[in-house]
Coordinates of C-alpha atoms in Angstrom, one line a residue:
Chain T
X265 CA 15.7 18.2 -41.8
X266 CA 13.7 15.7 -42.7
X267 CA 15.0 13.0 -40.6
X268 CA 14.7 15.7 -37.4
X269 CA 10.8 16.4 -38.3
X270 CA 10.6 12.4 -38.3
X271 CA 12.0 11.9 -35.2
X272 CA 10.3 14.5 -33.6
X273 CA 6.5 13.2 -34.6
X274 CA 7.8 9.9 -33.6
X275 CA 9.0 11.4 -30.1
X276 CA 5.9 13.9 -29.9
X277 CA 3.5 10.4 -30.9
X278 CA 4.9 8.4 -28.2
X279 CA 4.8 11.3 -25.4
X280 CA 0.8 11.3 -26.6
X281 CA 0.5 7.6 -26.4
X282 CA 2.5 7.9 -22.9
X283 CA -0.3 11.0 -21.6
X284 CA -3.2 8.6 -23.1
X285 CA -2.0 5.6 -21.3
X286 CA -1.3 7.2 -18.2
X287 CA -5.4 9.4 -18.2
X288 CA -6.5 5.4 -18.2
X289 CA -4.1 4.3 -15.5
X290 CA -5.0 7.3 -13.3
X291 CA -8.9 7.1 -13.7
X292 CA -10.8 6.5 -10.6
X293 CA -13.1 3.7 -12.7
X294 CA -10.4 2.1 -14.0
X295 CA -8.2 1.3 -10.7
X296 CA -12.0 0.7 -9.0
X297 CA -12.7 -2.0 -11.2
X298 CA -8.7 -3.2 -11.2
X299 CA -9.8 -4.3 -7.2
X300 CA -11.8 -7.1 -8.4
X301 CA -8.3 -8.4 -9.3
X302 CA -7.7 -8.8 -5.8
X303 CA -10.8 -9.8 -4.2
X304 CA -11.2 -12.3 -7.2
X305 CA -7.5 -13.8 -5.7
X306 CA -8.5 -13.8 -1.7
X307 CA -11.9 -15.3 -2.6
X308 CA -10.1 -17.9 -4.9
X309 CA -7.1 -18.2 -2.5
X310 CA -9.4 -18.7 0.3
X311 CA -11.7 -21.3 -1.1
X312 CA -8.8 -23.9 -2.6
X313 CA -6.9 -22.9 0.6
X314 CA -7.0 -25.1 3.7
X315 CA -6.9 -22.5 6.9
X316 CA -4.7 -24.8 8.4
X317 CA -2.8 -25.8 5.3
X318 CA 0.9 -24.3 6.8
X319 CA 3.6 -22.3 4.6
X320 CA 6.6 -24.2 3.9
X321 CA 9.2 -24.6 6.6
X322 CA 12.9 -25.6 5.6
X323 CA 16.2 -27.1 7.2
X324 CA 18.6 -25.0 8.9
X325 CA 20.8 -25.8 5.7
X326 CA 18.7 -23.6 3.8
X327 CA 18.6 -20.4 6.3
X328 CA 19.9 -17.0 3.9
X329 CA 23.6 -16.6 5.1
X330 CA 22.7 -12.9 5.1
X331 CA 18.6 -12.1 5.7
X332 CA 17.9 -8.6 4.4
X333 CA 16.9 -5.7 6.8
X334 CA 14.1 -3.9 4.8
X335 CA 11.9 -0.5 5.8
X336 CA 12.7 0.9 8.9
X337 CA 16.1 0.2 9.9
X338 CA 15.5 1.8 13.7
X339 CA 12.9 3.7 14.7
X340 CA 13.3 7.2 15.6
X341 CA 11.3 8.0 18.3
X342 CA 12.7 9.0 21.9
X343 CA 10.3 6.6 23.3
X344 CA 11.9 3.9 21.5
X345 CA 15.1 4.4 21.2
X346 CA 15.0 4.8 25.3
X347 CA 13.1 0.8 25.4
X348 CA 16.2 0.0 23.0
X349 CA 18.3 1.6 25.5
X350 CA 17.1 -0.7 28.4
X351 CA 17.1 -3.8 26.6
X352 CA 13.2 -3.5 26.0
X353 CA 12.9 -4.0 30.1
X354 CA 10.5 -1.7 30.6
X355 CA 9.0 -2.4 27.5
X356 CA 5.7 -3.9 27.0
X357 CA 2.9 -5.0 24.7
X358 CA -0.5 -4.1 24.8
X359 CA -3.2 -6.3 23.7
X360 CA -6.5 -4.4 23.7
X361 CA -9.6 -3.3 21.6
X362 CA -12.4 -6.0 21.4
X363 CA -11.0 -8.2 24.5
X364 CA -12.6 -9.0 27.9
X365 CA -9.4 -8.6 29.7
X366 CA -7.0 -6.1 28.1
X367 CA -3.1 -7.1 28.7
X368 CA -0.2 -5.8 29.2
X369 CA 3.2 -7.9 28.5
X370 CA 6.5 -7.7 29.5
X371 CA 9.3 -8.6 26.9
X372 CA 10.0 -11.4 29.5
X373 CA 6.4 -12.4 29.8
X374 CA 6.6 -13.1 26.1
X375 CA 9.5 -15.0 26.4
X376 CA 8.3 -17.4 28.8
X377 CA 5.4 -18.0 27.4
X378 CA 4.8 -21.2 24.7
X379 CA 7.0 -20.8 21.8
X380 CA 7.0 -22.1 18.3
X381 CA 9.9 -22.1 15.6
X382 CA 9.5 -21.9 12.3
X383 CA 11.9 -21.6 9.2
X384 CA 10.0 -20.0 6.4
X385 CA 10.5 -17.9 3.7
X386 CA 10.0 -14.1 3.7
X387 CA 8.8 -12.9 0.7
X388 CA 9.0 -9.7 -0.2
X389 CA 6.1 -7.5 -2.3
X390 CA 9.6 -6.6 -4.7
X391 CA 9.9 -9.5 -5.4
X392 CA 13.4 -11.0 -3.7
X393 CA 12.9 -13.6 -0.8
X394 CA 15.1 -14.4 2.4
X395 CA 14.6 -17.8 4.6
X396 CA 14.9 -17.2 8.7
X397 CA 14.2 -19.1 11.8
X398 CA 11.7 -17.3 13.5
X399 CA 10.4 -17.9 17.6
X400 CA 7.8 -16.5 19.3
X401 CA 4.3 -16.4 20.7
X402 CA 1.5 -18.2 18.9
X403 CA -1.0 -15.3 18.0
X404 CA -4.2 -17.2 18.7
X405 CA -2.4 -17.8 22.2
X406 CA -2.1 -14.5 23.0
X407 CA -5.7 -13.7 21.9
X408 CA -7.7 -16.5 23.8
X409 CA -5.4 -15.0 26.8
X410 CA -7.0 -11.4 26.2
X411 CA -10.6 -13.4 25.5
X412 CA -11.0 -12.1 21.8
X413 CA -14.4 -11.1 21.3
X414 CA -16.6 -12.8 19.1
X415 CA -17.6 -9.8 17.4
X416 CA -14.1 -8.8 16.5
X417 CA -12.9 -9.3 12.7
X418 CA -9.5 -7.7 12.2
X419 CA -6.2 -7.7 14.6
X420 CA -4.8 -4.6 14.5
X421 CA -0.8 -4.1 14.5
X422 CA 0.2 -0.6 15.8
X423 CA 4.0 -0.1 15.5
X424 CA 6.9 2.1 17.0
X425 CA 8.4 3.5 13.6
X426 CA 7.0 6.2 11.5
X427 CA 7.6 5.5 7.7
X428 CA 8.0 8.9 5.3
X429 CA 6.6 10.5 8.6
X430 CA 3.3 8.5 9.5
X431 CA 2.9 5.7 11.7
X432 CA 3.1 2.5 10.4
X433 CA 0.5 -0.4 11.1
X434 CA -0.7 -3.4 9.9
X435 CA -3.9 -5.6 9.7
X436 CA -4.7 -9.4 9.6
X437 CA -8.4 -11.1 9.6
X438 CA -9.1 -14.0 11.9
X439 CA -8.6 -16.7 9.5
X440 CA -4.6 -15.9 9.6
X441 CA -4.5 -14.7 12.9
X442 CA -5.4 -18.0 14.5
X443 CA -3.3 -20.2 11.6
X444 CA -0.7 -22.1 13.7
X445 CA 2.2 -20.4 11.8
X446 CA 1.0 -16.5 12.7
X447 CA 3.6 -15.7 15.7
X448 CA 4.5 -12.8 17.7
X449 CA 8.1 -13.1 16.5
X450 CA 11.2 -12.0 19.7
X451 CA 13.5 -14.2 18.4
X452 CA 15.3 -14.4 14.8
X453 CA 17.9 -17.4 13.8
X454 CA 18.2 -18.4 17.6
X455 CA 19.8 -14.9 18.7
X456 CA 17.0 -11.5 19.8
X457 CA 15.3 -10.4 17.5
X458 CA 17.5 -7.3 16.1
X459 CA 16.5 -3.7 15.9
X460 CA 17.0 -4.3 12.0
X461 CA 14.5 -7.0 11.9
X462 CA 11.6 -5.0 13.8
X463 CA 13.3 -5.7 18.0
X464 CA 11.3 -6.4 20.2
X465 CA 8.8 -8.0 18.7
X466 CA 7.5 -8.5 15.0
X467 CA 4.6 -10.5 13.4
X468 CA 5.2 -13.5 11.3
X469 CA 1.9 -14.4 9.2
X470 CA 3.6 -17.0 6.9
X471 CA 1.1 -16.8 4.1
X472 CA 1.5 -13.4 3.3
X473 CA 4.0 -10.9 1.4
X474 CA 6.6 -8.9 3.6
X475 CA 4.9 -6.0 4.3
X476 CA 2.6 -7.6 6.6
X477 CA 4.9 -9.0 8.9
X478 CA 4.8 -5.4 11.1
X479 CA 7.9 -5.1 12.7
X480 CA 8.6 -3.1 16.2
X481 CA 5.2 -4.2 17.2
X482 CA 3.5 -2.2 20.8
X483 CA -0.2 -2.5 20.9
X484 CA -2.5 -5.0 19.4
X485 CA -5.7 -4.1 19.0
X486 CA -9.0 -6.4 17.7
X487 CA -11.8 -4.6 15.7
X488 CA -14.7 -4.8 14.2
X489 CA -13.8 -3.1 11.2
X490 CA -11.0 -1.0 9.9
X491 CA -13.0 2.1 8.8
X492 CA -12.0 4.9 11.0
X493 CA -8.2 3.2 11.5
X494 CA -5.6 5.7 10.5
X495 CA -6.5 6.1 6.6
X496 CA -8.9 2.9 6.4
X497 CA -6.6 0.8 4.5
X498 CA -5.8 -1.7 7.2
X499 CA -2.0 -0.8 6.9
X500 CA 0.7 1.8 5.9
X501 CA 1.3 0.4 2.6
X502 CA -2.9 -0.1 1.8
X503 CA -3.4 3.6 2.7
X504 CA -0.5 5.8 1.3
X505 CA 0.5 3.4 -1.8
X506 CA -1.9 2.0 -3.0
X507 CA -0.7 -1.6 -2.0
X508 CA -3.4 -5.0 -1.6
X509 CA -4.7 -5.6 1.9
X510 CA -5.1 -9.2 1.0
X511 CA -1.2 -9.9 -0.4
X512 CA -1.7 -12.9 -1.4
X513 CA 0.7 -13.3 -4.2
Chain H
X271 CA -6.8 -14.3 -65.1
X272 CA -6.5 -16.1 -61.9
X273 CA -9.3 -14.9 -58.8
X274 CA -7.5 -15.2 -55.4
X275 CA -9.8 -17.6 -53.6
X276 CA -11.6 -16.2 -50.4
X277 CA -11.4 -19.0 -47.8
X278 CA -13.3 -18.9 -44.4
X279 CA -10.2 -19.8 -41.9
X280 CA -10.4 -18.7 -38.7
X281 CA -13.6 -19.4 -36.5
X282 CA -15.1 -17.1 -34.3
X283 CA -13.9 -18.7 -30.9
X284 CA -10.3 -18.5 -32.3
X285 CA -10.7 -15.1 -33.1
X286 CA -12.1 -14.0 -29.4
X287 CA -9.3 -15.7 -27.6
X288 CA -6.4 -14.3 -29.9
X289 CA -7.8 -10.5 -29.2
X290 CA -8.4 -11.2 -25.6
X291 CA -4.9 -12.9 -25.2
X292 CA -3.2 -10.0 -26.5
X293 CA -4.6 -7.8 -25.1
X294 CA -3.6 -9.6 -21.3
X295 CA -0.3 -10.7 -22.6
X296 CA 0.2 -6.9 -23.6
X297 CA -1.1 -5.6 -20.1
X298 CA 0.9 -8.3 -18.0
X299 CA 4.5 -7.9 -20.2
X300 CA 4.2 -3.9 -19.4
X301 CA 2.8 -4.1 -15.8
X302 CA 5.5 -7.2 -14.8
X303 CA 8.6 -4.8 -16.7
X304 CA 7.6 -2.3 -13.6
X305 CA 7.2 -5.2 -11.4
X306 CA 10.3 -6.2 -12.7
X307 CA 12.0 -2.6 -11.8
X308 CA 11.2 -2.8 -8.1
X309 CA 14.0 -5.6 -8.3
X310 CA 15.2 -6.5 -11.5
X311 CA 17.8 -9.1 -10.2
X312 CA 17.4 -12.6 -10.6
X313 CA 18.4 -15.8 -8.9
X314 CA 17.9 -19.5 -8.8
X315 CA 16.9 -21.6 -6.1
X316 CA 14.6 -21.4 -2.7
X317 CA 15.2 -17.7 -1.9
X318 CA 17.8 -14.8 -3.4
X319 CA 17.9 -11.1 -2.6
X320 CA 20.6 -8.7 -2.3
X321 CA 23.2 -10.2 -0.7
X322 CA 23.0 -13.3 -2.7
X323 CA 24.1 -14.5 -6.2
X324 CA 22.0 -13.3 -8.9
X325 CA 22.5 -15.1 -12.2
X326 CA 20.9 -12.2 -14.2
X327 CA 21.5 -8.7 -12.9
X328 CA 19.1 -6.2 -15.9
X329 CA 21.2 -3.1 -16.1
X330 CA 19.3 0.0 -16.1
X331 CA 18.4 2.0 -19.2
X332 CA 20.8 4.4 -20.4
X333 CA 20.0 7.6 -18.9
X334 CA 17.3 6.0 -16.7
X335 CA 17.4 4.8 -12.6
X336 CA 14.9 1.7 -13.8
X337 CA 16.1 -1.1 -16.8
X338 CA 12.6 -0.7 -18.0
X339 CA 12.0 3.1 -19.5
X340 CA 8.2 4.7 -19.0
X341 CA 7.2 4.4 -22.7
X342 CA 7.4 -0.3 -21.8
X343 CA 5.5 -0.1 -18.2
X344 CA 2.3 0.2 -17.1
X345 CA 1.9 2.7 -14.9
X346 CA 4.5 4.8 -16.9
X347 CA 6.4 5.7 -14.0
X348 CA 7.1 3.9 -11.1
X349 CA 4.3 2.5 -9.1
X350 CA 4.7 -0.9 -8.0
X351 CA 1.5 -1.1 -6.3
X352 CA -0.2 0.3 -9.2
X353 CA 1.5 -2.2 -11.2
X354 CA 0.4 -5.0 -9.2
X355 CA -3.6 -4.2 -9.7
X356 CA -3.0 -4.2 -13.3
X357 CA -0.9 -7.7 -13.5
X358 CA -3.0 -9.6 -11.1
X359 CA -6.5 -8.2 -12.3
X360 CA -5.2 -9.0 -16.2
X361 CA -3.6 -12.3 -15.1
X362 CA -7.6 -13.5 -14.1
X363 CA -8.3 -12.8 -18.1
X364 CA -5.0 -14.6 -19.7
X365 CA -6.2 -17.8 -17.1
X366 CA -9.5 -17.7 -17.5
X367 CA -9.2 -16.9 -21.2
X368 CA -6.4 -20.0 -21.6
X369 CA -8.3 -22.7 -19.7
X370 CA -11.2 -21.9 -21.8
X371 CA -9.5 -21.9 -25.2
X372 CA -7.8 -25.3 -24.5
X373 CA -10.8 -26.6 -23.5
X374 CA -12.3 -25.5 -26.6
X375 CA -8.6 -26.4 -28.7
X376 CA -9.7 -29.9 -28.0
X377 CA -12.8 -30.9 -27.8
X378 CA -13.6 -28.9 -31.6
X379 CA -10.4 -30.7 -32.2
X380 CA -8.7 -27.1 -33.3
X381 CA -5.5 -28.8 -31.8
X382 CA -5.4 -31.6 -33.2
X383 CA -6.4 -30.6 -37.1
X384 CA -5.1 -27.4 -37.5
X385 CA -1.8 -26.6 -35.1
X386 CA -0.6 -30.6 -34.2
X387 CA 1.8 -31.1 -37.3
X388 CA 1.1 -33.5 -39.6
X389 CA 3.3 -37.2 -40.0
X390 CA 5.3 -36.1 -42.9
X391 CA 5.8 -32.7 -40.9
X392 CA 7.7 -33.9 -38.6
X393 CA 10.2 -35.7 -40.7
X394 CA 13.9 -33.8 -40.0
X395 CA 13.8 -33.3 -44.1
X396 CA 10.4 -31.7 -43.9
X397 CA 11.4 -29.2 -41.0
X398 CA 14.5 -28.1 -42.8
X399 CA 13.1 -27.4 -46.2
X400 CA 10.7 -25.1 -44.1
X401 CA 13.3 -23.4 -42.1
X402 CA 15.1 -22.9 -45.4
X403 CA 11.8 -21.6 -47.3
X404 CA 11.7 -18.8 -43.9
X405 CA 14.8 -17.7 -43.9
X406 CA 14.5 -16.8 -47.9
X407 CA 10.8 -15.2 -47.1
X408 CA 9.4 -18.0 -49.5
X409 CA 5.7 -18.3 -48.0
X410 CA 3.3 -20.9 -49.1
X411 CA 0.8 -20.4 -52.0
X412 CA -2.4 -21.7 -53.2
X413 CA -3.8 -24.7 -51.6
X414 CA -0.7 -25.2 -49.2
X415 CA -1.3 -21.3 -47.8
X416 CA -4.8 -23.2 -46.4
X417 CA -3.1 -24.9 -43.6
X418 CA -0.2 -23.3 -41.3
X419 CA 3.4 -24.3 -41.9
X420 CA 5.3 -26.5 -39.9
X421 CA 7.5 -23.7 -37.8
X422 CA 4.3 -21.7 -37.4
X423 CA 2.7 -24.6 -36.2
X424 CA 5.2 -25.3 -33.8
X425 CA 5.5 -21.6 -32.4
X426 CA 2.2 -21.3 -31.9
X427 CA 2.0 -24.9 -30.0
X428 CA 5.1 -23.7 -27.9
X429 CA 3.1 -20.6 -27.1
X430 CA -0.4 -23.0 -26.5
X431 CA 1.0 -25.6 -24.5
X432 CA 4.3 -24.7 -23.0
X433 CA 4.8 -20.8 -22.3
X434 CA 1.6 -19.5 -21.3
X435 CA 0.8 -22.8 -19.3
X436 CA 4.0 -22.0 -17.6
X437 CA 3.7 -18.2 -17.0
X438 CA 0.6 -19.0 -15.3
X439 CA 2.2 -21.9 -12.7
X440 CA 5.3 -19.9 -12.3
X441 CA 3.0 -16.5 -11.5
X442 CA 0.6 -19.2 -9.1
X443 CA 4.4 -20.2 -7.3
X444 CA 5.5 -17.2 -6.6
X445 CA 2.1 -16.5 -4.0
X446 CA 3.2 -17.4 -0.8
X447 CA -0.2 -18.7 0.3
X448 CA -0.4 -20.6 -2.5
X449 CA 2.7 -22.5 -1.8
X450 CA 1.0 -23.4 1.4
X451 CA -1.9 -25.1 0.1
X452 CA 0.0 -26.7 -2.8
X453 CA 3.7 -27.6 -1.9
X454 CA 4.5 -29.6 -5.0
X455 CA 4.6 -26.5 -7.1
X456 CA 7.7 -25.4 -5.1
X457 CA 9.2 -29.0 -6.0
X458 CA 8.3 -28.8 -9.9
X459 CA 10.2 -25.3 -10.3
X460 CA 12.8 -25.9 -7.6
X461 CA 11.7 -22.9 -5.1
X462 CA 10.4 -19.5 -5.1
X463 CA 13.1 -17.8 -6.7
X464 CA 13.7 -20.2 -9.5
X465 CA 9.8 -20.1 -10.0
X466 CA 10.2 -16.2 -10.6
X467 CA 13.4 -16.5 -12.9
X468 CA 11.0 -19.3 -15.0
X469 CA 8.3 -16.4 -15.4
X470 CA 10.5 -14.3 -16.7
X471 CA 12.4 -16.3 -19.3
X472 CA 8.8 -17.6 -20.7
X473 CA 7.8 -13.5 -20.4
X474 CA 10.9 -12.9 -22.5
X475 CA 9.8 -15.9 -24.5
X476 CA 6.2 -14.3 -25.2
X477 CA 7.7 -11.2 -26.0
X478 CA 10.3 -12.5 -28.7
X479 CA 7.6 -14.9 -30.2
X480 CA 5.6 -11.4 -31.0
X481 CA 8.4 -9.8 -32.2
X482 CA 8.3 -12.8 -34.8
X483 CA 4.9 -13.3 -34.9
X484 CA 4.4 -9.3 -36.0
X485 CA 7.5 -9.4 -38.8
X486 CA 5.8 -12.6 -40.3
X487 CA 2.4 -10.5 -40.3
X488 CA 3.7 -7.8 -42.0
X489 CA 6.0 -9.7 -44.4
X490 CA 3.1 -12.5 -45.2
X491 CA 0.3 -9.1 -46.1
X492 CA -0.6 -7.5 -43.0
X493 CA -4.0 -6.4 -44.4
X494 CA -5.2 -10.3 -45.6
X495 CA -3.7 -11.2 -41.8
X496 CA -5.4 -8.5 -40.2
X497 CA -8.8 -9.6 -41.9
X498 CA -8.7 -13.2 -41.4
X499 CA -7.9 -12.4 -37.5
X500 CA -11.2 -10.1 -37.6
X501 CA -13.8 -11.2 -39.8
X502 CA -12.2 -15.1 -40.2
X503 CA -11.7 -14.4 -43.8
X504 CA -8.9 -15.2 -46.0
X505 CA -7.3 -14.5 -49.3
X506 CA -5.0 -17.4 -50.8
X507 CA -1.9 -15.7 -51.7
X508 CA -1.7 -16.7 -55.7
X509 CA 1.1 -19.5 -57.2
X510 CA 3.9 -17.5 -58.7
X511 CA 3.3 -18.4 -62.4
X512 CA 6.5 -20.3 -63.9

């Protein structure tokens, strides 16, 4: 008896230390001020940072024997599943927003355009990492093409797959959109970029976590600000979870 | 009758940083356990996920879908983004709160008088008879209780200088920007992944050094502990009389 009325004032203590713990965690103050965190990290980050300074590339001897698929696996739209259908040769990419001359690319537009290769690391928010050999179009290429306003702040990735039922996107500044590494991804490990890995076309910003390299990419978009985009968060994961813009560690 | 002499003991910036460094190593063990749960799988090298080996796989908690049960994380349930905010926003206050207290360590030459052990101390002899005098919860009396012991000396040294230095450069590999802008940490821990398995064994580290640190509390008078930790002042535990 006395061991049960014990157990159960140790049981009823913890379940109100758990409620008390989880009134702080839940506070509006609290996670407001738990923000400085981050913009403490991309100030610091920034400042001991060279823009240029690139990610680490490695050897082909180092390449994951198996590279994790992660989020969307295929995207379920009709629209999309028809472009996977045709090879992605009626697909193309539109660059638009703050630009003087909006584009529209073809998946072999892209292709012949200049390339780099990179192998990097892909490091994901969860914690595991996966190293791939990625090709595609410089960024800032793509940009100067389009003749990026000067006004613009943020690049704008909308995508072709819906996560838990909203569309996903994603959102770089300019100081990683023109770094040398940040590529419009078609190819993966020499071979097309899979449907897996985000086909026909994903970013690659090097210096951030995983869920900023938007896969499935269609339109790119440059902006002045990202109030009034979807939920204001600058990404999928900013607006419905609660995750960092800046994911800089 | 003997009077237990009061001594002044610890000093006020002493004090400041031991409140203020439990309180982030508290907030960072809890928030990196539900880190920890997004993928509690471990592996050594440049990069490691599911497919690859894991040298530590953390098995979940009976009767749980997570290894670390709500009463250990912060949030309490599963919220790895929540978690994050918490980690990196305490992780400013354990660095910022480190740098300054080493700074201070050594130049008030804390370090050097009161933790670094003493010639004699580090004599093989010396170190036994203490381990001996730990495990038979003998503590020291009198004039010797003015000092720490040599083991306590060393765990709290190993905590100083060589876990919490560590957590903090592991934590700083693991950010993929900084491993741009500073290569040579990705040489000195052998990768990424290896970087994250190091934070966690010097986590675990932290977290077995306060299971200690507590049990030595409680068995040495938690109330005389307690009070030198607060106010800075201490009562000499009395000589056994013969």
């Amino acid at each position: 008896m006395t061991i049960l009325t014990r157990r159960n004032a140790l049981v009823g203590g913890a379940g109100l230390m758990l409620a008390g713990c989880d009134r702080i965690v839940a506070s509006p103050t609290v996670r407001k001020v738990l923000t400085l965190g981050e913009k403490a990290t991309m100030s610091a980050q920034r400042l001991v940072t060279d823009r240029n300074a690139l990610a680490p590339e490695f050897t082909r001897a180092d390449l994951s024997p198996s590279f994790r698929v992660n989020g969307t696996r295929a995207p379920g739209s009709a629209d999309y599943q028809r472009h996977a259908a045709e090879n992605f040769a009626n697909w193309r990419l539109a660059v638009g927003g703050m630009v003087a001359h909006p584009l529209s690319l073809s998946h072999a537009q892209l292709r012949a355009m200049p390339a780099r290769s990179q192998i990097t690391r892909h490091d994901c928010v969860e914690g595991w990492s996966a190293i791939g050999e990625w090709t595609g179009v410089p960024l800032a290429l793509v940009l100067r093409h389009a003749g990026l306003s000067a006004n613009a702040r943020y690049v704008v990735f909308h995508c072709a797959d819906d996560y838990a039922g909203k569309p996903y996107y994603e959102s770089i500044d300019m100081v990683d959109a023109f770094h040398p590494q940040t590529i419009l991804a078609h190819t993966m490990n020499r071979q097309p970029l899979s449907v897996g890995h985000g086909a026909p076309l994903r970013l690659r910003v090097e210096r951030q976590l995983g869920y900023k390299q938007a896969k499935y990419v269609m339109r790119i978009e440059a902006v002045a600000s990202l109030a009034g985009i979807h939920g204001g968060g600058g990404g999928y994961w900013e607006d419905h979870r609660g995750y960092q813009w800046y994911a800089g560690i | 009758m003997d009077h237990a002499a009061l001594i002044y003991r610890t000093r006020l910036p002493v004090r400041i940083w031991h409140w203020l460094n439990a309180l982030s190593v508290f907030v960072m063990l809890m928030s990196g356990m539900m880190i920890l749960n997004a993928h509690p799988w471990l592996y050594w090298g440049k990069f490691g996920a599911n497919p690859d080996h894991a040298w530590l796989e953390i098995p979940n908690f009976p009767g749980s879908d997570v290894p670390f049960p709500p009463l250990l994380t912060i949030p309490s349930r599963y919220d790895l983004a929540a978690a994050r905010q918490w980690h990196f926003f305490f992780a400013w206050v354990l660095a910022a709160s480190l740098v300054a207290f080493l700074v201070y360590a050594v130049t008030s030459r804390h370090l050097v008088r009161d933790l670094w052990l003493r010639r004699e101390e580090r004599s093989p002899g010396h170190l036994w008879r203490d381990i001996k005098a730990h495990a038979a919860l003998r503590f020291p009396t009198g004039d010797a209780a003015r000092a720490y012991n040599p083991l306590q000396k060393l765990a709290y040294l190993g905590v100083l200088l060589v876990l919490l230095p560590l957590v903090v450069l592991t934590g700083l590999t693991m950010s993929p920007a900084l491993n741009a802008a500073f290569p040579v940490l990705l040489d000195l821990f052998g990768g990424r992944q290896s970087a994250r398995s190091i934070h966690f064994l010097c986590a675990s580290g932290l977290a077995l050094f306060i299971a200690a640190h507590l049990a030595m509390v409680l068995l040495a008078g938690p109330l005389n502990e307690l009070r030198s930790m607060v106010t800075g002042w201490y009562r000499l535990p009395m000589e056994k009389r013969p």
